Coordinates of C-alpha atoms in Angstrom, one line a residue:
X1 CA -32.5 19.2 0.8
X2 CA -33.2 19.7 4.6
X3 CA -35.2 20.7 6.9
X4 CA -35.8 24.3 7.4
X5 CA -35.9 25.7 10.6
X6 CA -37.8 29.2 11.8
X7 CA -34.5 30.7 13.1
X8 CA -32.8 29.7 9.7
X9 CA -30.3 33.1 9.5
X10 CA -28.0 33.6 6.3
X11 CA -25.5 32.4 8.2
X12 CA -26.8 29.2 9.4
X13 CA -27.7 29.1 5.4
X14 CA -24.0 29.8 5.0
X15 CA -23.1 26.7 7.2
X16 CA -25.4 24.0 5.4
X17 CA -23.8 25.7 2.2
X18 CA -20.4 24.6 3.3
X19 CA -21.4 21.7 4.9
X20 CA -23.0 20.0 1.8
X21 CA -20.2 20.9 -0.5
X22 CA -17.8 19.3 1.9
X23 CA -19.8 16.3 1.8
X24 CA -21.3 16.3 -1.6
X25 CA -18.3 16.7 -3.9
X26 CA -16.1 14.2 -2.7
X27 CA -18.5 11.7 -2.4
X28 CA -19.7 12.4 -6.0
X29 CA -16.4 11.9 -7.2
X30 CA -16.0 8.6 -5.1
X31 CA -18.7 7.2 -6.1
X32 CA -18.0 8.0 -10.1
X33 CA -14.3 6.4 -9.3
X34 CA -15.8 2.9 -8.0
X35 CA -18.3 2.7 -10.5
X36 CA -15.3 3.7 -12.8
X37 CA -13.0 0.9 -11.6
X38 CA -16.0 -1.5 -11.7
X39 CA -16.8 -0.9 -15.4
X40 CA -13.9 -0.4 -17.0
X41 CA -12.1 -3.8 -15.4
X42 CA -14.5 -5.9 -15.6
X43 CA -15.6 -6.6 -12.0
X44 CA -19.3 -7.0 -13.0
X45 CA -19.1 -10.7 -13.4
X46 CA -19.0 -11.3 -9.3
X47 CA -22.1 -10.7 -7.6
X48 CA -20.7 -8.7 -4.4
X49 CA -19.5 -6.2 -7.0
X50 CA -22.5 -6.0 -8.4
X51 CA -24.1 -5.1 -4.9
X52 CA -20.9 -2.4 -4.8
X53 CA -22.0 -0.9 -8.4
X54 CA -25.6 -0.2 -7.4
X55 CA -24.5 1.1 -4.1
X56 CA -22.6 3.6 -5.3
X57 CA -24.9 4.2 -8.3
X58 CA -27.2 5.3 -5.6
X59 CA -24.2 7.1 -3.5
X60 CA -23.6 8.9 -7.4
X61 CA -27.4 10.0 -7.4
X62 CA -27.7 11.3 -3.8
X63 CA -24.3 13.4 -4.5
X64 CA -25.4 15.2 -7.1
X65 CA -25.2 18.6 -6.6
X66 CA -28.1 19.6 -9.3
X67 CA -29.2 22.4 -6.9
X68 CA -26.0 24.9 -8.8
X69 CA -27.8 24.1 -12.1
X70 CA -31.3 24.7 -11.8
X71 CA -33.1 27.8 -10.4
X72 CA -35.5 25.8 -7.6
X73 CA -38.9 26.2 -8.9
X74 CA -41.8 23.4 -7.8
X75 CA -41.2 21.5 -11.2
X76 CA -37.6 21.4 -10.5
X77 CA -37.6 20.9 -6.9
X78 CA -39.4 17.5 -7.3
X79 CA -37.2 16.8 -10.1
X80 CA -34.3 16.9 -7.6
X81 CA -36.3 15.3 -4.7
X82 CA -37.4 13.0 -7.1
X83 CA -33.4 11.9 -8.3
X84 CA -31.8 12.2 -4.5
X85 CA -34.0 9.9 -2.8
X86 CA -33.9 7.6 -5.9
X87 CA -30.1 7.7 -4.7
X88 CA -31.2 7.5 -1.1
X89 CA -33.5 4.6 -0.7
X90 CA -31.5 2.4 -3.6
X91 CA -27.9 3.3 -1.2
X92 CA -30.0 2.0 1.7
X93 CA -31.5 -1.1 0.0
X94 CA -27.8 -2.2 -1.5
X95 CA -26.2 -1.7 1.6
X96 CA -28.5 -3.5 3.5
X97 CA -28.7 -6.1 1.0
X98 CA -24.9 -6.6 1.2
X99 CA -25.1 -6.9 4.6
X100 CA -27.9 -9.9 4.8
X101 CA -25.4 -11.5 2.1
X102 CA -22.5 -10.6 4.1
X103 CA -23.6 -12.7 6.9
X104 CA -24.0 -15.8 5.4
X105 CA -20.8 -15.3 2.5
X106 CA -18.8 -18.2 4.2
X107 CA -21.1 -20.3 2.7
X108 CA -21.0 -21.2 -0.7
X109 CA -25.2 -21.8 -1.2
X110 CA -25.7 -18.1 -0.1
X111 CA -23.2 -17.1 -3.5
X112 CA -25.0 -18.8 -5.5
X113 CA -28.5 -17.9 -4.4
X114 CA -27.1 -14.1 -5.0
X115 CA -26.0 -15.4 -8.7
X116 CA -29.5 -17.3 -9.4
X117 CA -31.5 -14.4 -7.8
X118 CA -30.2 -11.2 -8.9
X119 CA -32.5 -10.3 -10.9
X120 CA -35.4 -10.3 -8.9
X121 CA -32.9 -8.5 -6.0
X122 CA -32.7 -5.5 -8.9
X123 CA -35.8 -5.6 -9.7
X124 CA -36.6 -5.2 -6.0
X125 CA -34.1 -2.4 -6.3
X126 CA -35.6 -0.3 -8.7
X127 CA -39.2 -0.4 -8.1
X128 CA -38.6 0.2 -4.4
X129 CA -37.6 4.5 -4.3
X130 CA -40.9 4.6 -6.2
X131 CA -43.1 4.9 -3.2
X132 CA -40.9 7.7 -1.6
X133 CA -41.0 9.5 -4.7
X134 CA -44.5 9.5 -5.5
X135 CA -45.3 10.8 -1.5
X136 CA -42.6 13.5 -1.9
X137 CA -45.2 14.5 -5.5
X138 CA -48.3 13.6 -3.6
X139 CA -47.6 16.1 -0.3
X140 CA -45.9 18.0 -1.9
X141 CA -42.9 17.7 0.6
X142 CA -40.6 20.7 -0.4
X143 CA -43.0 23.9 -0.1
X144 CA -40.2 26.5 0.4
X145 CA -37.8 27.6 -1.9
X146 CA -34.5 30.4 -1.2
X147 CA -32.1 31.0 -3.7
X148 CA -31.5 27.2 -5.6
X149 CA -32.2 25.2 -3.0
X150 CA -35.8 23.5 -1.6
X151 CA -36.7 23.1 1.9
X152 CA -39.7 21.6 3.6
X153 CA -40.9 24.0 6.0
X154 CA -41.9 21.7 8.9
X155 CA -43.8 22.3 11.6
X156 CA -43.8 23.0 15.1
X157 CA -45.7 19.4 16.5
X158 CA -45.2 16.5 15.0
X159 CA -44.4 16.1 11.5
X160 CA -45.5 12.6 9.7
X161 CA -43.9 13.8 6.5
X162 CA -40.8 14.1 7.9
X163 CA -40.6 11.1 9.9
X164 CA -42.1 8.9 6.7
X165 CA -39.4 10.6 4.2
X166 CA -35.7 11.1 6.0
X167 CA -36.3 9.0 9.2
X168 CA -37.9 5.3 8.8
X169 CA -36.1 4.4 5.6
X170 CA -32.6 5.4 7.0
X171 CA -33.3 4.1 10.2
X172 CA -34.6 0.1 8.9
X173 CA -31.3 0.8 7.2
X174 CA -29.3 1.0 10.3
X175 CA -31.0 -1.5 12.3
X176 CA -30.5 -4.1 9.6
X177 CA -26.8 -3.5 8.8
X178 CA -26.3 -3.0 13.0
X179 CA -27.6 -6.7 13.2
X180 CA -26.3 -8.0 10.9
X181 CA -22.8 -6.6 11.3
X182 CA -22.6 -7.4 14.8
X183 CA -23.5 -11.4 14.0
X184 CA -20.7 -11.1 11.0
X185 CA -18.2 -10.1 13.6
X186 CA -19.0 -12.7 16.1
X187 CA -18.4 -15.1 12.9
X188 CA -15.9 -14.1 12.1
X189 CA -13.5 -16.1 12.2
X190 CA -15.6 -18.7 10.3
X191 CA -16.3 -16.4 7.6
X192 CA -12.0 -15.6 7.5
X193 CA -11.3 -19.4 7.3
X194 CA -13.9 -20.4 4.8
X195 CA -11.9 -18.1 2.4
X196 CA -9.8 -19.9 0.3
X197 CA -6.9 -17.8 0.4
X198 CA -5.4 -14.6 2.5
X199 CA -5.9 -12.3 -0.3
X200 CA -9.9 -12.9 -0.5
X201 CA -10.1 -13.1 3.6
X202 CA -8.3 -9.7 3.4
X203 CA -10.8 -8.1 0.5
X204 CA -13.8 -9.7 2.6
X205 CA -12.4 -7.8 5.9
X206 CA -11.9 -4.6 3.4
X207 CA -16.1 -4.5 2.7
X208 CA -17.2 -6.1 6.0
X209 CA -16.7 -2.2 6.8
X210 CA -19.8 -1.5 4.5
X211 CA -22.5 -1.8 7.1
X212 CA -20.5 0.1 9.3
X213 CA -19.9 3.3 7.2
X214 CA -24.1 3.3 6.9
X215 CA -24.1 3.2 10.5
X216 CA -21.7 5.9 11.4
X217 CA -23.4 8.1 8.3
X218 CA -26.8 7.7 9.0
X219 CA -26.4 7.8 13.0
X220 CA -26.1 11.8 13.6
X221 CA -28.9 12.2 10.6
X222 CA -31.2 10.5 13.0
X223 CA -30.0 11.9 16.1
X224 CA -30.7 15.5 14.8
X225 CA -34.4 14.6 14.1
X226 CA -35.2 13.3 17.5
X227 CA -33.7 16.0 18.9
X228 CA -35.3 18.4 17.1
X229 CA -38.6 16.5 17.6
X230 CA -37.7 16.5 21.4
X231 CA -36.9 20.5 21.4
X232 CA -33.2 19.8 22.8
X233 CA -31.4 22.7 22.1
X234 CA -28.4 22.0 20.1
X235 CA -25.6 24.5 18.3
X236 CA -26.7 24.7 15.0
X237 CA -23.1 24.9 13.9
X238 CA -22.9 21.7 15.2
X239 CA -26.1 20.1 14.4
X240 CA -26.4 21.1 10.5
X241 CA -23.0 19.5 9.5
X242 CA -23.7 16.4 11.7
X243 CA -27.1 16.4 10.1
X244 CA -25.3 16.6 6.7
X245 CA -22.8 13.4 7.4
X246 CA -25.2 11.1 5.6
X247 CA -23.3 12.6 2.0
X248 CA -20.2 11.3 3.1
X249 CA -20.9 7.6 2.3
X250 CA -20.1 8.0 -0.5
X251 CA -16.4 8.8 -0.4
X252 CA -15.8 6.1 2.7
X253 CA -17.5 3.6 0.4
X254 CA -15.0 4.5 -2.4
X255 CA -12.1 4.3 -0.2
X256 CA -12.6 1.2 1.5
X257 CA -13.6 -0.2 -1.8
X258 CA -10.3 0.9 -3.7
X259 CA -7.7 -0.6 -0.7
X260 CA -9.5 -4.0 -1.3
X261 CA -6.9 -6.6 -2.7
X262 CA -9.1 -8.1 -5.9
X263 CA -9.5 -3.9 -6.6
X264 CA -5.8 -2.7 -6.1
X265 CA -4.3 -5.9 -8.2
X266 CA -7.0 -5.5 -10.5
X267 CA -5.7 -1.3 -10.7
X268 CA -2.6 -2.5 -11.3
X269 CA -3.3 -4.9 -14.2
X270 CA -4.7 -2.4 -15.7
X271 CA -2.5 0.2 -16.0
X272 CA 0.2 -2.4 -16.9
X273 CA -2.4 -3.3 -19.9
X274 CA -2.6 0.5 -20.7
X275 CA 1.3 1.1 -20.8
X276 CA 1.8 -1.6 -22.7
X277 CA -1.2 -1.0 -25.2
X278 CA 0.8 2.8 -25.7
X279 CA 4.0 1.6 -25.9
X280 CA 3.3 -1.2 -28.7
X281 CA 0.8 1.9 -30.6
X282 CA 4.1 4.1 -30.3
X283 CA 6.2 1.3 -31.8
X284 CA 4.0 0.5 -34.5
X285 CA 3.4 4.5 -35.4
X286 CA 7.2 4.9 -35.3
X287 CA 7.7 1.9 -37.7
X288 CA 4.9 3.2 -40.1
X289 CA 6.1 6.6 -40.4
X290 CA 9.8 5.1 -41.2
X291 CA 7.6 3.1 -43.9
X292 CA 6.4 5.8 -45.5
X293 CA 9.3 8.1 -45.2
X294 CA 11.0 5.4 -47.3
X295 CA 8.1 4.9 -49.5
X296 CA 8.2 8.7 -50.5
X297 CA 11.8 8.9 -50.8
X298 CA 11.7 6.3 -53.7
X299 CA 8.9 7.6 -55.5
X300 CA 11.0 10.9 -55.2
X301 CA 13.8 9.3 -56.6
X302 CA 15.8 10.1 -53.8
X303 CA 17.1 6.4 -52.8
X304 CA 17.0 3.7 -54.7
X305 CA 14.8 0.6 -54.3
X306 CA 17.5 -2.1 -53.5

């Protein structure tokens, strides 16, 4: 849901089209494969993977592409508002969140805080979009509609909304993770060696990239605001897709995620628990229908029972 400019054309419309498709639908489908993965093996138990589910529950949310459903009316529009910046602010929070954890992960108090205090970290979680959601009701952020999609108009000084609604949440985000990933990488080594074997110091390096995949998505999202704020004239054909880069988290999130060790052994397992679960079915249906091909043949009187 962007920003609409006054020399919006149909085919600028036709590049933001493109450009959130490109973004959205992969992402979407990344997101529903970690989430996948995380449910269906089992990885719920470990707190980090926890952090993982929640940010790409939020990645799943923002990807949505509820604007092909729906004919954009003002109910519907803060409907969707309402559900992408759920997905927005919770990404943001998670990610950050893993990033603070991610610093101090070489030591084994900072685990177990996670573990005693996750609770009140989700409950944090959910009640914290709520704000955001009730100013998008309250001034009544998205005022234009064309076609399926809602736009807030903007204006041509400076507009609060704006800066309140896409800017400071993203950009806390950024500064956070930036920190906090720059004093991760001067540690390390520290945090490599208080792994206890190469397979977890290779699944730690694997999400250490989290903070930076906010960074490079979120980046050109704020760099398009201040330089529309700063009237610096930029090709829209390049400014709209850079603007829409802040979908693609998901997907980078996803792929990151899946070439993790813990996740590609755990893959494996899996399917080797599947193919084996079929084969012994098919062995046991084969076995039963013998059975009762023999059954019938005797109550036929076709063979003998001996």
């Amino acid at each position: 849901m962007p920003l609409l400019h006054d020399h919006d054309t149909p085919g600028l419309q036709r590049v933001q089209m493109i450009s959130y498709l490109s973004y959205t639908l992969p992402s979407l489908l990344g997101s529903a494969f970690v989430l996948l993965v995380i449910v269906s093996l089992k990885l719920y138990s470990k707190a980090l993977n926890r952090i993982v589910f929640f940010i790409s529950l939020g990645d799943f949310l923002l990807s949505l592409p509820l604007e092909f459903f729906v004919e954009a009316t003002e109910t519907t529009c803060m409907i969707e508002a309402s559900i992408h910046y759920y997905g927005i602010i919770s990404s943001l929070y998670w990610t950050s969140l893993f990033a603070v954890v991610f610093v101090h992960i070489s030591k084994s108090s900072a685990q177990l805080i996670l573990q005693k205090y996750f609770k009140w970290f989700l409950g944090v979680g959910l009640l914290l979009p709520l704000p955001w959601i009730a100013f998008l009701g309250l001034t009544r952020y998205y005022d234009t509609r064309i076609g399926n999609f809602c736009y807030h108009s903007g204006t041509t000084t400076f507009d609060y909304q704006v800066l309140v609604v896409s800017v400071l949440p993203p950009l806390i985000a950024i500064a956070v993770n930036a920190v906090c990933y720059v004093t991760v990488f001067f540690r390390l080594r520290n945090v490599l060696q208080g792994s206890s074997h190469q397979n977890q110091g290779v699944n730690l390096l694997a999400l250490f990239v989290f903070p930076l995949i906010l960074i490079v998505c979120w980046t050109p999202h704020i760099v398009t605001y201040v330089l529309y704020e700063l009237h610096i004239d930029v090709n829209d054909n390049i400014q709209i897709p850079l603007g829409f880069l802040n979908r693609l988290q998901g997907i980078l999130n996803a792929l990151f995620y899946g070439l993790s060790p813990v996740v590609r052994q755990s893959l494996r397992q899996g399917v080797r628990e599947l193919c084996s679960r079929r084969s012994t079915n098919t062995k046991e249906r084969l076995l039963f229908d013998q059975s009762t091909m023999r059954q019938s043949a005797i109550s036929s009187g076709t063979i003998s029972d001996y």
